[in-house]
Amino acid sequence: NFDPGRGDALRACVASLLDLPLAQTPDFLNAAGGDYWRSMVSHGAALGLAPIKVALGSDGKLPSPSVEGGLCILRGTSPRGAHGHVIVAAVGRDGVTLDPVHD
């Protein structure tokens, strides 16, 4: 669905990070009674993974250094309306900056 605020970016990000087809990735936003996070934790646990949320600093950077090139899902406000949007991002050279991944 490509309607503003109704897209599938979260599912697409997870599929990209796990190198899975979109059809093999749960629809997190519509699963588990609308609790996307519970659905993501459950799916991650089934794969031996544990998703975590990290609040960025007021400067938009990670609060502590991470591994350069490490991938994550970055959430922000959509450029197409007043709703959230996610993208795949990579940790920059300084270990705290996140850069969009364009592949």
Tab-separated table of C-alpha atoms in Angstrom:
chain	number	residue	atom	x	y	z
A	1	ASN	CA	0.000	0.000	0.000
A	2	PHE	CA	1.515	3.337	-1.023
A	3	ASP	CA	-1.070	5.626	0.543
A	4	PRO	CA	0.523	8.221	2.875
A	5	GLY	CA	0.884	6.716	6.328
A	6	ARG	CA	-0.191	3.265	5.100
A	7	GLY	CA	2.961	2.054	3.391
A	8	ASP	CA	5.048	-1.006	4.024
A	9	ALA	CA	8.454	0.566	4.659
A	10	LEU	CA	9.031	-1.223	7.984
A	11	ARG	CA	8.415	-4.622	6.439
A	12	ALA	CA	10.623	-3.703	3.464
A	13	CYS	CA	13.456	-2.586	5.777
A	14	VAL	CA	13.337	-5.822	7.788
A	15	ALA	CA	13.219	-7.918	4.599
A	16	SER	CA	16.239	-6.015	3.246
A	17	LEU	CA	18.258	-6.413	6.444
A	18	LEU	CA	17.484	-10.135	6.663
A	19	ASP	CA	17.900	-10.661	2.893
A	20	LEU	CA	14.418	-12.172	2.644
A	21	PRO	CA	11.659	-11.714	0.080
A	22	LEU	CA	8.978	-9.274	1.227
A	23	ALA	CA	6.413	-12.102	1.075
A	24	GLN	CA	8.397	-14.033	3.727
A	25	THR	CA	8.465	-11.087	6.144
A	26	PRO	CA	5.516	-10.438	8.491
A	27	ASP	CA	3.326	-7.386	8.093
A	28	PHE	CA	4.386	-5.987	11.467
A	29	LEU	CA	2.033	-3.010	11.433
A	30	ASN	CA	-1.059	-5.177	11.046
A	31	ALA	CA	0.061	-8.143	13.158
A	32	ALA	CA	-0.285	-8.791	16.899
A	33	GLY	CA	-3.368	-6.646	17.298
A	34	GLY	CA	-1.618	-3.573	15.930
A	35	ASP	CA	1.378	-3.831	18.287
A	36	TYR	CA	4.135	-3.711	15.674
A	37	TRP	CA	6.924	-3.840	18.254
A	38	ARG	CA	5.624	-7.016	19.906
A	39	SER	CA	5.371	-8.555	16.446
A	40	MET	CA	8.962	-7.559	15.598
A	41	VAL	CA	10.300	-8.940	18.886
A	42	SER	CA	8.452	-12.215	18.342
A	43	HIS	CA	9.705	-12.532	14.755
A	44	GLY	CA	13.251	-11.668	15.805
A	45	ALA	CA	13.178	-14.236	18.618
A	46	ALA	CA	12.140	-16.941	16.150
A	47	LEU	CA	15.301	-16.094	14.170
A	48	GLY	CA	17.574	-15.868	17.218
A	49	LEU	CA	17.653	-12.069	16.999
A	50	ALA	CA	16.660	-9.377	19.480
A	51	PRO	CA	15.613	-6.022	18.042
A	52	ILE	CA	16.259	-3.021	20.272
A	53	LYS	CA	15.233	0.625	20.157
A	54	VAL	CA	17.885	3.292	20.657
A	55	ALA	CA	16.907	6.925	21.169
A	56	LEU	CA	19.149	9.264	19.211
A	57	GLY	CA	20.669	12.285	20.878
A	58	SER	CA	19.333	15.794	20.280
A	59	ASP	CA	21.994	16.060	17.559
A	60	GLY	CA	20.474	13.048	15.731
A	61	LYS	CA	23.455	10.822	16.499
A	62	LEU	CA	23.798	7.551	18.379
A	63	PRO	CA	24.323	8.099	22.116
A	64	SER	CA	27.434	5.883	22.114
A	65	PRO	CA	29.743	4.663	19.331
A	66	SER	CA	28.921	1.600	17.277
A	67	VAL	CA	30.605	-0.328	14.472
A	68	GLU	CA	31.174	1.583	11.236
A	69	GLY	CA	28.916	0.185	8.529
A	70	GLY	CA	26.569	-1.515	10.989
A	71	LEU	CA	23.039	-1.531	9.613
A	72	CYS	CA	19.860	-0.477	11.365
A	73	ILE	CA	16.346	0.791	10.745
A	74	LEU	CA	16.130	4.557	11.195
A	75	ARG	CA	12.766	6.203	11.918
A	76	GLY	CA	11.831	9.794	11.261
A	77	THR	CA	9.013	11.911	9.907
A	78	SER	CA	7.949	11.114	6.369
A	79	PRO	CA	8.683	13.698	3.683
A	80	ARG	CA	5.184	12.903	2.366
A	81	GLY	CA	3.098	13.863	5.397
A	82	ALA	CA	2.793	14.033	9.170
A	83	HIS	CA	3.457	10.359	9.854
A	84	GLY	CA	6.456	8.180	10.582
A	85	HIS	CA	8.696	6.610	7.966
A	86	VAL	CA	11.630	4.203	8.208
A	87	ILE	CA	14.705	3.538	6.091
A	88	VAL	CA	17.743	1.280	6.291
A	89	ALA	CA	20.737	3.245	7.550
A	90	ALA	CA	24.395	2.498	8.212
A	91	VAL	CA	26.647	3.745	11.002
A	92	GLY	CA	29.091	6.304	9.637
A	93	ARG	CA	32.878	6.497	10.001
A	94	ASP	CA	32.639	8.369	13.295
A	95	GLY	CA	30.610	5.540	14.840
A	96	VAL	CA	27.684	7.754	15.836
A	97	THR	CA	26.275	9.259	12.612
A	98	LEU	CA	23.637	7.325	10.653
A	99	ASP	CA	23.615	7.537	6.855
A	100	PRO	CA	20.831	6.295	4.545
A	101	VAL	CA	21.636	3.149	2.558
A	102	HIS	CA	20.698	3.523	-1.103
A	103	ASP	CA	21.177	-0.063	-2.337
